[in-house]
Each structure stands twice: as C-alpha cells, then as structure tokens.
Amino acid sequence: MSVANVYYAQALLDRLASDFSISHAAIGGVLTATQLGCALALLLLVPLGDLVERRKLMLVQMVLLVGALVLVGVAQSAAMLMAAMLLTGLLGTAMTQGLIAYAASASAPGERGQAVGATQGGVFLGLLLARVVAGTISDVSGWRSVYLCSAAAMILLAFPIAKRLPRLPLAQPYMPYPSLLASMFVLLRRHRTLQIRGTLALLMFAAFNVFWSALVLVLSAPPYRYSHSMIGAFGLVGALGALVATDAGRLADRGLERQTSLLALLLLLLAWLPLSMMTLSLWMLVAGIVLLDAGGQAIHVTNQGMIFRSNPDAHGRLVGAYMLFYAVGSGAGAIGATMVHARAGWIGVCGLGAAISLLALLFWAATYRCIPGKAAS
C-alpha cells in the first residue's frame, strides 16, 4: 500500500497530460518528480530508522503521507502537481523502505534473505497492482479519486501498524543526525558489495521503468484504445514475478547469489524479445511482462539480502544508500521512455530497454568476482 502511492501516476500519464496541458514527451517529468522525492527520502528520512524507533517513525511519516496524497488529489496546476508528487515520492518511499529495514532487523540472521524476500514480494505486488487500482478507480470516478481513496486507506492502515508491530531496540547508540547522514556516505564509499549491487539495481530499475512508463502511452492510443482499468490489468500478469521474491531470498541465504543473479539478468534481457513483438499478439506482451518482472524481482531481492547481511547494525542507512541507485535508475528510465517513445515509438522503447538490460548483464559479468565472503561462494 505504501509503495503503490509512488506508482499510481504511471497508469494515469495520458490523463494528467490532458488535464494539465503537458506534452507526451514531457509528461515523464511527473514520474521524475516522484523519483526525486524518492531520492530525497533515501538521503534524509530512511537513515532515521537507525536513530529513531522505527514504528513511531513510520506512523509520523504515514500521517504526513496522507497530507501529500490529498494535495495531489486537489492539485490545480502543473507546478502544484509536481510538488505534491515529489512529497508523495518522499513519504511513500520512506514508509516502504522503513518496512523492509524493519523486517530485516526483526528476523534471525539465517532467515534474513527470506524475510526480506517476503516483504519485498509485498512491495512488488503493490508496485504492480498500483496500475490496476489506479486504472479502475480513474475509469469510474476520475484520476483524483485514486489519491483521495489512497489517503483514506493509509489512515486505516495506521491502526494495525500502531497496535500490531512490536517495538525493536535500536541497533546502535545515539548519534547526531548530521553524523548519521554522513555515515551513510562512508558506507557507500567503502562498501564494495553496496557499490556493485547498487549499480545493478540502477540499471535494472531503469529497464523496468522504461517498460512500465511507456506502456500506458501505447495501449491508450490507437489501435488499442484500452481503458485505464484494462491497461492496469496487465499489472496482474506482472504480479506473477513477485512469487520469485521469497525463493530468491532463500537462495541468497544459502550463498547462491551468483547463480540467481545470472538467471535473473538473462530473464531481464530475454523479456524484450516478446515485448518488441507486442503488435503481433498481446500474448507476447503477457510473456514479456512475466519475464521482465520475474528477473527484476529476483535481482532486487538478491541485492538486498547480500547488502543487509554484510552489516546488521546499519540496515536503515544501507537500504537508504542502496535505494538511491534505484531512484536514479527509475527516474532516468521514466523520462527516457517517454522521450524515446515520442521519437521512435514502441520499437525504440524496447531497444532502449534491451540495451540497458544487456549493460546490466555485462556489468555483472565484469564484477561478480569482486564481492568478498559468502556472497562470492
């Protein structure tokens, strides 16, 4: 539910472009604003989980997120929309990554990858089902209702978080907030696993968002002219990829990251072949979505399992630093997809996604021996 707020806009780009008089080539800026909010959350808010009791922190963030969602729902100008989307990305990301770090901290060391995989499976479902929810609600009562309904849902979810999640002790002594932020960059500079797996995440999320950001522009236009609920239903197909999450985490716990990563990256690259043949049959689109989401989810869970295992006392800062790569990749993929689609159509979008996926595979091949310890076994 938290991460869905960040991705509702992907299913609504054409309506936002129409209502706010933004060209299709520039409408990707809405997603980029959201991803900028994600990046700020990872820099400024997510590390707070190592400093402030996580349950209390998430409740405060949830209240603020409700305000941001209401602001999107009542936006009257493009500037107001962009600002509200930035805040939604900021607070939605802080909530989501705080929950993942909470799961990692609450689990036993030998089950951490599996626990993160299960939690990440929920995140991945939210990411994909956001398009279904947004498409269905917008077809019935307009795109603004998507954000207002989500605000109401977040208020309801605050109660089980407050009552059901146990308090977790902080893993380290108190340190000043500026020192906490500075230590995240120290981790980023010194942490070889974080550097390598973060770069893989950047490329993977760029490829992932190239596809999902352009799909609504293609399927809402001739010859398809699908409704938003029909377009969003393709997210249900992608949800099959979330089933890979727990298995990928379990393999990471057993030290099989190398094999899992190779398979995941091959699936990511292979996906673009059936996706490029979407005009011949929508079954090709379905096959491509399953391959793309399965590969992307497996590499993401493997990345997180490896990174969390390396330093159990800094989960908040590690997830913040790692997801910075994600935010950069997602924002670049979204704006790149809309620009390429405006100039080269769907084939150009698939060419861009395949090139990024190939680059990810080549980078992994060049660096997988550089990660020490169990991760390289």
mmCIF file of C-alpha atoms in Angstrom:
data_model
loop_
_atom_site.group_PDB
_atom_site.id
_atom_site.type_symbol
_atom_site.label_atom_id
_atom_site.label_comp_id
_atom_site.label_asym_id
_atom_site.label_seq_id
_atom_site.Cartn_x
_atom_site.Cartn_y
_atom_site.Cartn_z
ATOM 1 C CA MET A 1 0.000 0.000 0.000
ATOM 2 C CA SER A 2 2.846 2.376 0.729
ATOM 3 C CA VAL A 3 4.773 1.823 -2.494
ATOM 4 C CA ALA A 4 1.612 1.936 -4.622
ATOM 5 C CA ASN A 5 1.343 5.670 -3.932
ATOM 6 C CA VAL A 6 4.618 6.199 -5.779
ATOM 7 C CA TYR A 7 3.416 4.338 -8.892
ATOM 8 C CA TYR A 8 -0.237 5.271 -9.381
ATOM 9 C CA ALA A 9 0.791 8.016 -11.810
ATOM 10 C CA GLN A 10 2.273 5.535 -14.296
ATOM 11 C CA ALA A 11 -1.249 4.390 -15.223
ATOM 12 C CA LEU A 12 -2.551 7.973 -15.416
ATOM 13 C CA LEU A 13 0.041 9.766 -17.539
ATOM 14 C CA ASP A 14 -2.251 10.424 -20.511
ATOM 15 C CA ARG A 15 -4.987 11.924 -18.296
ATOM 16 C CA LEU A 16 -2.508 14.037 -16.382
ATOM 17 C CA ALA A 17 -1.051 15.256 -19.677
ATOM 18 C CA SER A 18 -4.540 16.233 -20.871
ATOM 19 C CA ASP A 19 -5.743 17.900 -17.660
ATOM 20 C CA PHE A 20 -2.572 19.925 -17.092
ATOM 21 C CA SER A 21 -1.695 20.587 -20.776
ATOM 22 C CA ILE A 22 1.649 18.764 -20.602
ATOM 23 C CA SER A 23 3.010 17.193 -23.801
ATOM 24 C CA HIS A 24 3.520 13.426 -24.013
ATOM 25 C CA ALA A 25 7.250 13.998 -24.446
ATOM 26 C CA ALA A 26 7.382 15.949 -21.163
ATOM 27 C CA ILE A 27 4.820 14.073 -19.055
ATOM 28 C CA GLY A 28 7.559 11.752 -17.813
ATOM 29 C CA GLY A 29 8.567 14.717 -15.655
ATOM 30 C CA VAL A 30 5.706 13.789 -13.304
ATOM 31 C CA LEU A 31 7.388 10.451 -12.655
ATOM 32 C CA THR A 32 10.783 12.109 -12.413
ATOM 33 C CA ALA A 33 9.436 14.460 -9.730
ATOM 34 C CA THR A 34 8.179 11.445 -7.815
ATOM 35 C CA GLN A 35 11.557 9.745 -8.130
ATOM 36 C CA LEU A 36 13.281 12.923 -6.948
ATOM 37 C CA GLY A 37 11.130 12.650 -3.831
ATOM 38 C CA CYS A 38 12.251 9.027 -3.537
ATOM 39 C CA ALA A 39 15.895 10.084 -3.689
ATOM 40 C CA LEU A 40 15.384 12.755 -1.005
ATOM 41 C CA ALA A 41 13.649 10.203 1.232
ATOM 42 C CA LEU A 42 16.556 7.814 0.884
ATOM 43 C CA LEU A 43 19.028 10.557 1.718
ATOM 44 C CA LEU A 44 17.161 12.259 4.562
ATOM 45 C CA LEU A 45 14.432 10.030 6.024
ATOM 46 C CA VAL A 46 15.228 6.332 5.608
ATOM 47 C CA PRO A 47 18.517 6.525 7.600
ATOM 48 C CA LEU A 48 16.494 7.814 10.565
ATOM 49 C CA GLY A 49 15.458 4.195 11.157
ATOM 50 C CA ASP A 50 18.883 3.651 12.727
ATOM 51 C CA LEU A 51 18.322 6.612 15.046
ATOM 52 C CA VAL A 52 14.586 6.659 15.917
ATOM 53 C CA GLU A 53 12.352 3.759 16.928
ATOM 54 C CA ARG A 54 11.018 2.531 13.579
ATOM 55 C CA ARG A 55 7.351 2.037 14.452
ATOM 56 C CA LYS A 56 6.990 5.583 15.772
ATOM 57 C CA LEU A 57 8.882 6.964 12.777
ATOM 58 C CA MET A 58 6.622 5.162 10.295
ATOM 59 C CA LEU A 59 3.464 6.417 11.985
ATOM 60 C CA VAL A 60 4.621 10.034 11.707
ATOM 61 C CA GLN A 61 5.538 9.500 8.070
ATOM 62 C CA MET A 62 2.150 7.935 7.380
ATOM 63 C CA VAL A 63 0.286 10.986 8.703
ATOM 64 C CA LEU A 64 2.378 13.272 6.501
ATOM 65 C CA LEU A 65 1.859 10.956 3.510
ATOM 66 C CA VAL A 66 -1.912 11.335 3.893
ATOM 67 C CA GLY A 67 -1.479 15.098 3.544
ATOM 68 C CA ALA A 68 0.661 14.699 0.410
ATOM 69 C CA LEU A 69 -1.909 12.401 -1.230
ATOM 70 C CA VAL A 70 -4.706 14.871 -0.548
ATOM 71 C CA LEU A 71 -2.554 17.606 -2.097
ATOM 72 C CA VAL A 72 -2.181 15.553 -5.302
ATOM 73 C CA GLY A 73 -5.924 14.963 -5.380
ATOM 74 C CA VAL A 74 -6.737 18.681 -5.268
ATOM 75 C CA ALA A 75 -3.850 20.000 -7.438
ATOM 76 C CA GLN A 76 -4.946 22.777 -9.793
ATOM 77 C CA SER A 77 -1.718 23.493 -11.688
ATOM 78 C CA ALA A 78 1.200 21.596 -13.142
ATOM 79 C CA ALA A 79 3.553 23.168 -10.596
ATOM 80 C CA MET A 80 1.299 22.150 -7.690
ATOM 81 C CA LEU A 81 1.025 18.635 -9.136
ATOM 82 C CA MET A 82 4.799 18.290 -9.432
ATOM 83 C CA ALA A 83 5.351 19.495 -5.860
ATOM 84 C CA ALA A 84 2.698 17.136 -4.489
ATOM 85 C CA MET A 85 4.151 14.218 -6.468
ATOM 86 C CA LEU A 86 7.579 14.989 -5.030
ATOM 87 C CA LEU A 87 6.145 14.844 -1.500
ATOM 88 C CA THR A 88 4.303 11.607 -2.311
ATOM 89 C CA GLY A 89 7.524 10.032 -3.546
ATOM 90 C CA LEU A 90 9.360 11.315 -0.465
ATOM 91 C CA LEU A 91 6.954 9.929 2.130
ATOM 92 C CA GLY A 92 5.783 6.820 0.262
ATOM 93 C CA THR A 93 9.377 5.725 -0.206
ATOM 94 C CA ALA A 94 10.280 6.426 3.420
ATOM 95 C CA MET A 95 7.387 4.220 4.570
ATOM 96 C CA THR A 96 8.195 1.406 2.154
ATOM 97 C CA GLN A 97 11.906 1.206 2.834
ATOM 98 C CA GLY A 98 11.335 1.595 6.570
ATOM 99 C CA LEU A 99 9.164 -1.526 6.493
ATOM 100 C CA ILE A 100 11.836 -3.514 4.611
ATOM 101 C CA ALA A 101 14.532 -2.444 7.072
ATOM 102 C CA TYR A 102 12.174 -3.335 9.934
ATOM 103 C CA ALA A 103 11.710 -6.851 8.528
ATOM 104 C CA ALA A 104 15.474 -7.297 8.149
ATOM 105 C CA SER A 105 16.124 -6.157 11.730
ATOM 106 C CA ALA A 106 13.365 -8.303 13.214
ATOM 107 C CA SER A 107 14.451 -11.560 11.519
ATOM 108 C CA ALA A 108 17.096 -14.088 12.550
ATOM 109 C CA PRO A 109 20.415 -13.799 10.634
ATOM 110 C CA GLY A 110 19.943 -17.117 8.813
ATOM 111 C CA GLU A 111 16.438 -16.134 7.671
ATOM 112 C CA ARG A 112 17.102 -12.520 6.756
ATOM 113 C CA GLY A 113 17.123 -13.043 2.994
ATOM 114 C CA GLN A 114 13.864 -14.980 3.133
ATOM 115 C CA ALA A 115 12.226 -12.344 5.352
ATOM 116 C CA VAL A 116 13.358 -9.520 3.089
ATOM 117 C CA GLY A 117 12.183 -11.523 0.077
ATOM 118 C CA ALA A 118 8.715 -11.986 1.561
ATOM 119 C CA THR A 119 8.435 -8.296 2.436
ATOM 120 C CA GLN A 120 9.805 -7.287 -0.936
ATOM 121 C CA GLY A 121 7.212 -9.559 -2.533
ATOM 122 C CA GLY A 122 4.549 -7.388 -0.936
ATOM 123 C CA VAL A 123 6.298 -4.266 -2.192
ATOM 124 C CA PHE A 124 6.478 -5.704 -5.694
ATOM 125 C CA LEU A 125 2.782 -6.608 -5.649
ATOM 126 C CA GLY A 126 1.988 -3.062 -4.556
ATOM 127 C CA LEU A 127 4.127 -1.633 -7.325
ATOM 128 C CA LEU A 128 2.358 -3.711 -9.984
ATOM 129 C CA LEU A 129 -1.175 -3.647 -8.606
ATOM 130 C CA ALA A 130 -0.955 0.153 -8.324
ATOM 131 C CA ARG A 131 -1.674 0.255 -12.044
ATOM 132 C CA VAL A 132 -4.762 -1.938 -11.656
ATOM 133 C CA VAL A 133 -6.112 0.147 -8.788
ATOM 134 C CA ALA A 134 -5.335 3.464 -10.470
ATOM 135 C CA GLY A 135 -6.809 2.370 -13.796
ATOM 136 C CA THR A 136 -10.018 1.002 -12.292
ATOM 137 C CA ILE A 137 -10.717 3.910 -9.937
ATOM 138 C CA SER A 138 -9.882 6.550 -12.554
ATOM 139 C CA ASP A 139 -12.255 4.954 -15.082
ATOM 140 C CA VAL A 140 -15.062 5.066 -12.523
ATOM 141 C CA SER A 141 -14.588 8.421 -10.811
ATOM 142 C CA GLY A 142 -11.539 10.204 -12.272
ATOM 143 C CA TRP A 143 -7.833 10.202 -11.506
ATOM 144 C CA ARG A 144 -8.133 12.497 -8.469
ATOM 145 C CA SER A 145 -10.163 9.851 -6.655
ATOM 146 C CA VAL A 146 -7.188 7.479 -6.858
ATOM 147 C CA TYR A 147 -5.155 9.656 -4.493
ATOM 148 C CA LEU A 148 -8.031 10.604 -2.212
ATOM 149 C CA CYS A 149 -9.014 6.942 -1.764
ATOM 150 C CA SER A 150 -5.405 6.059 -1.038
ATOM 151 C CA ALA A 151 -5.235 8.774 1.614
ATOM 152 C CA ALA A 152 -8.245 7.213 3.339
ATOM 153 C CA ALA A 153 -6.674 3.741 3.113
ATOM 154 C CA MET A 154 -3.433 4.955 4.704
ATOM 155 C CA ILE A 155 -5.385 6.375 7.647
ATOM 156 C CA LEU A 156 -6.960 2.946 8.207
ATOM 157 C CA LEU A 157 -3.590 1.194 7.955
ATOM 158 C CA ALA A 158 -2.105 3.368 10.680
ATOM 159 C CA PHE A 159 -4.092 1.439 13.301
ATOM 160 C CA PRO A 160 -2.610 -2.059 12.730
ATOM 161 C CA ILE A 161 0.883 -0.577 12.477
ATOM 162 C CA ALA A 162 0.431 1.125 15.848
ATOM 163 C CA LYS A 163 -1.110 -1.895 17.557
ATOM 164 C CA ARG A 164 0.455 -4.967 15.938
ATOM 165 C CA LEU A 165 4.099 -4.123 15.175
ATOM 166 C CA PRO A 166 6.358 -4.666 18.219
ATOM 167 C CA ARG A 167 8.977 -2.129 19.170
ATOM 168 C CA LEU A 168 12.533 -3.029 18.154
ATOM 169 C CA PRO A 169 15.556 -1.846 20.122
ATOM 170 C CA LEU A 170 17.943 0.410 18.247
ATOM 171 C CA ALA A 171 20.972 -1.478 16.936
ATOM 172 C CA GLN A 172 23.483 1.219 17.870
ATOM 173 C CA PRO A 173 23.999 4.095 20.326
ATOM 174 C CA TYR A 174 22.574 7.507 19.552
ATOM 175 C CA MET A 175 24.492 9.694 17.117
ATOM 176 C CA PRO A 176 23.709 13.225 15.885
ATOM 177 C CA TYR A 177 21.578 13.371 12.747
ATOM 178 C CA PRO A 178 24.301 15.028 10.587
ATOM 179 C CA SER A 179 26.738 12.297 11.640
ATOM 180 C CA LEU A 180 24.143 9.659 10.767
ATOM 181 C CA LEU A 181 23.758 11.059 7.240
ATOM 182 C CA ALA A 182 27.499 11.368 6.802
ATOM 183 C CA SER A 183 27.981 7.751 7.864
ATOM 184 C CA MET A 184 25.692 6.623 5.037
ATOM 185 C CA PHE A 185 28.098 8.105 2.508
ATOM 186 C CA VAL A 186 31.001 6.480 4.327
ATOM 187 C CA LEU A 187 29.220 3.148 3.855
ATOM 188 C CA LEU A 188 28.647 3.956 0.201
ATOM 189 C CA ARG A 189 32.304 4.821 -0.339
ATOM 190 C CA ARG A 190 33.745 1.790 1.458
ATOM 191 C CA HIS A 191 31.126 -0.892 0.879
ATOM 192 C CA ARG A 192 32.127 -2.825 -2.250
ATOM 193 C CA THR A 193 29.011 -5.021 -2.218
ATOM 194 C CA LEU A 194 26.796 -1.946 -1.962
ATOM 195 C CA GLN A 195 28.559 -0.250 -4.875
ATOM 196 C CA ILE A 196 28.302 -3.224 -7.219
ATOM 197 C CA ARG A 197 24.809 -4.398 -6.346
ATOM 198 C CA GLY A 198 23.568 -0.800 -6.269
ATOM 199 C CA THR A 199 24.784 -0.248 -9.832
ATOM 200 C CA LEU A 200 22.984 -3.421 -10.902
ATOM 201 C CA ALA A 201 19.831 -2.088 -9.223
ATOM 202 C CA LEU A 202 20.169 1.237 -11.062
ATOM 203 C CA LEU A 203 20.313 -0.494 -14.447
ATOM 204 C CA MET A 204 17.575 -2.998 -13.605
ATOM 205 C CA PHE A 205 15.126 -0.345 -12.381
ATOM 206 C CA ALA A 206 15.898 1.858 -15.381
ATOM 207 C CA ALA A 207 14.952 -1.022 -17.707
ATOM 208 C CA PHE A 208 11.881 -1.822 -15.604
ATOM 209 C CA ASN A 209 10.580 1.743 -15.717
ATOM 210 C CA VAL A 210 11.337 2.130 -19.415
ATOM 211 C CA PHE A 211 8.687 -0.513 -19.999
ATOM 212 C CA TRP A 212 6.008 0.452 -17.482
ATOM 213 C CA SER A 213 6.262 4.190 -18.140
ATOM 214 C CA ALA A 214 5.729 3.790 -21.891
ATOM 215 C CA LEU A 215 3.092 1.047 -21.804
ATOM 216 C CA VAL A 216 0.154 3.300 -20.887
ATOM 217 C CA LEU A 217 1.036 5.692 -23.728
ATOM 218 C CA VAL A 218 0.964 2.802 -26.214
ATOM 219 C CA LEU A 219 -2.146 0.947 -25.045
ATOM 220 C CA SER A 220 -4.266 4.075 -24.573
ATOM 221 C CA ALA A 221 -3.599 5.195 -28.182
ATOM 222 C CA PRO A 222 -4.792 3.674 -31.491
ATOM 223 C CA PRO A 223 -5.135 0.862 -32.440
ATOM 224 C CA TYR A 224 -5.715 -0.363 -28.886
ATOM 225 C CA ARG A 225 -7.552 2.492 -27.139
ATOM 226 C CA TYR A 226 -7.776 0.466 -23.938
ATOM 227 C CA SER A 227 -9.336 1.883 -20.807
ATOM 228 C CA HIS A 228 -7.134 2.538 -17.816
ATOM 229 C CA SER A 229 -8.582 -0.425 -15.942
ATOM 230 C CA MET A 230 -7.737 -2.720 -18.860
ATOM 231 C CA ILE A 231 -4.196 -1.349 -19.036
ATOM 232 C CA GLY A 232 -3.800 -1.715 -15.305
ATOM 233 C CA ALA A 233 -4.876 -5.355 -15.525
ATOM 234 C CA PHE A 234 -1.551 -6.150 -17.167
ATOM 235 C CA GLY A 235 -0.049 -5.469 -13.755
ATOM 236 C CA LEU A 236 -1.813 -8.621 -12.562
ATOM 237 C CA VAL A 237 0.287 -10.572 -15.041
ATOM 238 C CA GLY A 238 3.439 -8.980 -13.689
ATOM 239 C CA ALA A 239 2.420 -9.937 -10.164
ATOM 240 C CA LEU A 240 3.455 -13.496 -11.025
ATOM 241 C CA GLY A 241 7.019 -12.249 -10.832
ATOM 242 C CA ALA A 242 6.510 -11.434 -7.159
ATOM 243 C CA LEU A 243 6.288 -15.165 -6.483
ATOM 244 C CA VAL A 244 10.025 -15.311 -7.212
ATOM 245 C CA ALA A 245 10.793 -12.989 -4.290
ATOM 246 C CA THR A 246 10.868 -15.426 -1.388
ATOM 247 C CA ASP A 247 12.714 -18.098 -3.363
ATOM 248 C CA ALA A 248 15.387 -15.601 -4.424
ATOM 249 C CA GLY A 249 15.865 -14.557 -0.800
ATOM 250 C CA ARG A 250 16.141 -18.188 0.300
ATOM 251 C CA LEU A 251 18.814 -18.844 -2.325
ATOM 252 C CA ALA A 252 20.699 -15.764 -1.127
ATOM 253 C CA ASP A 253 20.660 -17.172 2.418
ATOM 254 C CA ARG A 254 22.304 -20.329 1.015
ATOM 255 C CA GLY A 255 25.057 -18.369 -0.735
ATOM 256 C CA LEU A 256 23.767 -18.902 -4.296
ATOM 257 C CA GLU A 257 23.692 -15.206 -5.247
ATOM 258 C CA ARG A 258 25.885 -15.724 -8.325
ATOM 259 C CA GLN A 259 23.591 -18.289 -9.934
ATOM 260 C CA THR A 260 20.440 -16.362 -9.024
ATOM 261 C CA SER A 261 21.840 -13.111 -10.391
ATOM 262 C CA LEU A 262 22.862 -14.643 -13.707
ATOM 263 C CA LEU A 263 19.459 -16.239 -14.261
ATOM 264 C CA ALA A 264 17.644 -13.041 -13.273
ATOM 265 C CA LEU A 265 19.673 -10.852 -15.630
ATOM 266 C CA LEU A 266 19.195 -13.290 -18.518
ATOM 267 C CA LEU A 267 15.417 -13.193 -17.944
ATOM 268 C CA LEU A 268 15.528 -9.382 -17.876
ATOM 269 C CA LEU A 269 17.291 -9.282 -21.244
ATOM 270 C CA LEU A 270 15.205 -12.029 -22.840
ATOM 271 C CA ALA A 271 11.962 -10.256 -21.901
ATOM 272 C CA TRP A 272 12.466 -7.560 -24.525
ATOM 273 C CA LEU A 273 12.145 -10.016 -27.423
ATOM 274 C CA PRO A 274 8.470 -10.878 -26.850
ATOM 275 C CA LEU A 275 7.779 -7.311 -25.706
ATOM 276 C CA SER A 276 9.032 -5.979 -29.049
ATOM 277 C CA MET A 277 6.527 -8.283 -30.819
ATOM 278 C CA MET A 278 3.543 -6.958 -28.885
ATOM 279 C CA THR A 279 1.937 -5.648 -32.063
ATOM 280 C CA LEU A 280 1.707 -9.227 -33.405
ATOM 281 C CA SER A 281 -0.059 -10.630 -30.348
ATOM 282 C CA LEU A 282 -0.870 -9.456 -26.846
ATOM 283 C CA TRP A 283 0.229 -12.888 -25.644
ATOM 284 C CA MET A 284 3.745 -11.721 -26.473
ATOM 285 C CA LEU A 285 3.164 -8.770 -24.149
ATOM 286 C CA VAL A 286 1.995 -11.129 -21.393
ATOM 287 C CA ALA A 287 5.060 -13.365 -21.776
ATOM 288 C CA GLY A 288 7.401 -10.386 -21.779
ATOM 289 C CA ILE A 289 5.854 -8.917 -18.622
ATOM 290 C CA VAL A 290 6.269 -12.199 -16.719
ATOM 291 C CA LEU A 291 9.940 -12.484 -17.759
ATOM 292 C CA LEU A 292 10.706 -8.832 -17.035
ATOM 293 C CA ASP A 293 9.109 -8.791 -13.593
ATOM 294 C CA ALA A 294 10.498 -12.177 -12.538
ATOM 295 C CA GLY A 295 14.033 -11.161 -13.496
ATOM 296 C CA GLY A 296 13.784 -7.735 -11.926
ATOM 297 C CA GLN A 297 12.319 -9.002 -8.671
ATOM 298 C CA ALA A 298 14.893 -11.787 -8.295
ATOM 299 C CA ILE A 299 17.868 -9.466 -8.752
ATOM 300 C CA HIS A 300 16.367 -6.883 -6.367
ATOM 301 C CA VAL A 301 15.795 -9.381 -3.542
ATOM 302 C CA THR A 302 19.236 -10.923 -4.065
ATOM 303 C CA ASN A 303 20.826 -7.477 -3.894
ATOM 304 C CA GLN A 304 19.106 -6.634 -0.624
ATOM 305 C CA GLY A 305 19.880 -9.967 1.007
ATOM 306 C CA MET A 306 23.591 -9.562 0.238
ATOM 307 C CA ILE A 307 23.741 -5.966 1.426
ATOM 308 C CA PHE A 308 21.793 -6.462 4.671
ATOM 309 C CA ARG A 309 23.884 -9.476 5.614
ATOM 310 C CA SER A 310 27.109 -7.506 5.357
ATOM 311 C CA ASN A 311 26.305 -5.014 8.184
ATOM 312 C CA PRO A 312 23.376 -5.870 10.501
ATOM 313 C CA ASP A 313 23.788 -2.694 12.592
ATOM 314 C CA ALA A 314 23.086 -0.248 9.777
ATOM 315 C CA HIS A 315 20.009 -1.504 7.948
ATOM 316 C CA GLY A 316 18.377 1.926 7.683
ATOM 317 C CA ARG A 317 21.441 3.542 6.143
ATOM 318 C CA LEU A 318 22.191 0.562 3.923
ATOM 319 C CA VAL A 319 18.699 0.461 2.441
ATOM 320 C CA GLY A 320 18.794 4.248 2.003
ATOM 321 C CA ALA A 321 22.117 4.144 0.168
ATOM 322 C CA TYR A 322 21.113 1.137 -1.946
ATOM 323 C CA MET A 323 17.765 2.611 -2.958
ATOM 324 C CA LEU A 324 19.437 5.831 -4.078
ATOM 325 C CA PHE A 325 20.609 3.782 -7.035
ATOM 326 C CA TYR A 326 17.027 2.652 -7.535
ATOM 327 C CA ALA A 327 15.692 6.221 -7.535
ATOM 328 C CA VAL A 328 18.239 7.382 -10.105
ATOM 329 C CA GLY A 329 17.524 4.398 -12.343
ATOM 330 C CA SER A 330 13.746 4.711 -12.059
ATOM 331 C CA GLY A 331 13.730 8.432 -12.802
ATOM 332 C CA ALA A 332 16.096 8.084 -15.754
ATOM 333 C CA GLY A 333 14.104 5.171 -17.145
ATOM 334 C CA ALA A 334 10.796 7.033 -16.901
ATOM 335 C CA ILE A 335 11.944 10.207 -18.627
ATOM 336 C CA GLY A 336 13.980 8.231 -21.167
ATOM 337 C CA ALA A 337 10.995 6.062 -22.074
ATOM 338 C CA THR A 338 8.634 8.952 -22.745
ATOM 339 C CA MET A 339 11.267 10.821 -24.788
ATOM 340 C CA VAL A 340 12.182 7.771 -26.881
ATOM 341 C CA HIS A 341 8.540 6.826 -27.394
ATOM 342 C CA ALA A 342 7.770 10.301 -28.727
ATOM 343 C CA ARG A 343 10.545 9.913 -31.327
ATOM 344 C CA ALA A 344 10.873 6.212 -32.118
ATOM 345 C CA GLY A 345 7.674 4.543 -30.902
ATOM 346 C CA TRP A 346 7.365 1.195 -29.180
ATOM 347 C CA ILE A 347 10.268 -0.441 -31.021
ATOM 348 C CA GLY A 348 12.529 2.365 -29.858
ATOM 349 C CA VAL A 349 11.353 1.844 -26.271
ATOM 350 C CA CYS A 350 12.120 -1.899 -26.487
ATOM 351 C CA GLY A 351 15.542 -1.158 -27.997
ATOM 352 C CA LEU A 352 16.327 1.180 -25.104
ATOM 353 C CA GLY A 353 15.189 -1.374 -22.517
ATOM 354 C CA ALA A 354 17.172 -4.186 -24.141
ATOM 355 C CA ALA A 355 20.324 -2.050 -24.284
ATOM 356 C CA ILE A 356 20.067 -1.224 -20.577
ATOM 357 C CA SER A 357 19.423 -4.883 -19.697
ATOM 358 C CA LEU A 358 22.433 -6.002 -21.729
ATOM 359 C CA LEU A 359 24.586 -3.417 -19.998
ATOM 360 C CA ALA A 360 23.445 -4.793 -16.617
ATOM 361 C CA LEU A 361 24.416 -8.332 -17.646
ATOM 362 C CA LEU A 362 27.836 -7.213 -18.890
ATOM 363 C CA PHE A 363 28.460 -5.223 -15.709
ATOM 364 C CA TRP A 364 27.612 -8.247 -13.558
ATOM 365 C CA ALA A 365 29.936 -10.457 -15.610
ATOM 366 C CA ALA A 366 32.771 -7.961 -15.132
ATOM 367 C CA THR A 367 32.313 -7.520 -11.366
ATOM 368 C CA TYR A 368 30.798 -10.639 -9.755
ATOM 369 C CA ARG A 369 34.195 -11.870 -8.558
ATOM 370 C CA CYS A 370 34.842 -8.577 -6.779
ATOM 371 C CA ILE A 371 32.437 -9.235 -3.893
ATOM 372 C CA PRO A 372 34.173 -10.979 -0.971
ATOM 373 C CA GLY A 373 32.930 -13.544 1.514
ATOM 374 C CA LYS A 374 29.822 -15.690 1.344
ATOM 375 C CA ALA A 375 28.363 -13.594 -1.448
ATOM 376 C CA ALA A 376 31.076 -14.825 -3.803
ATOM 377 C CA SER A 377 30.852 -18.510 -2.873
#
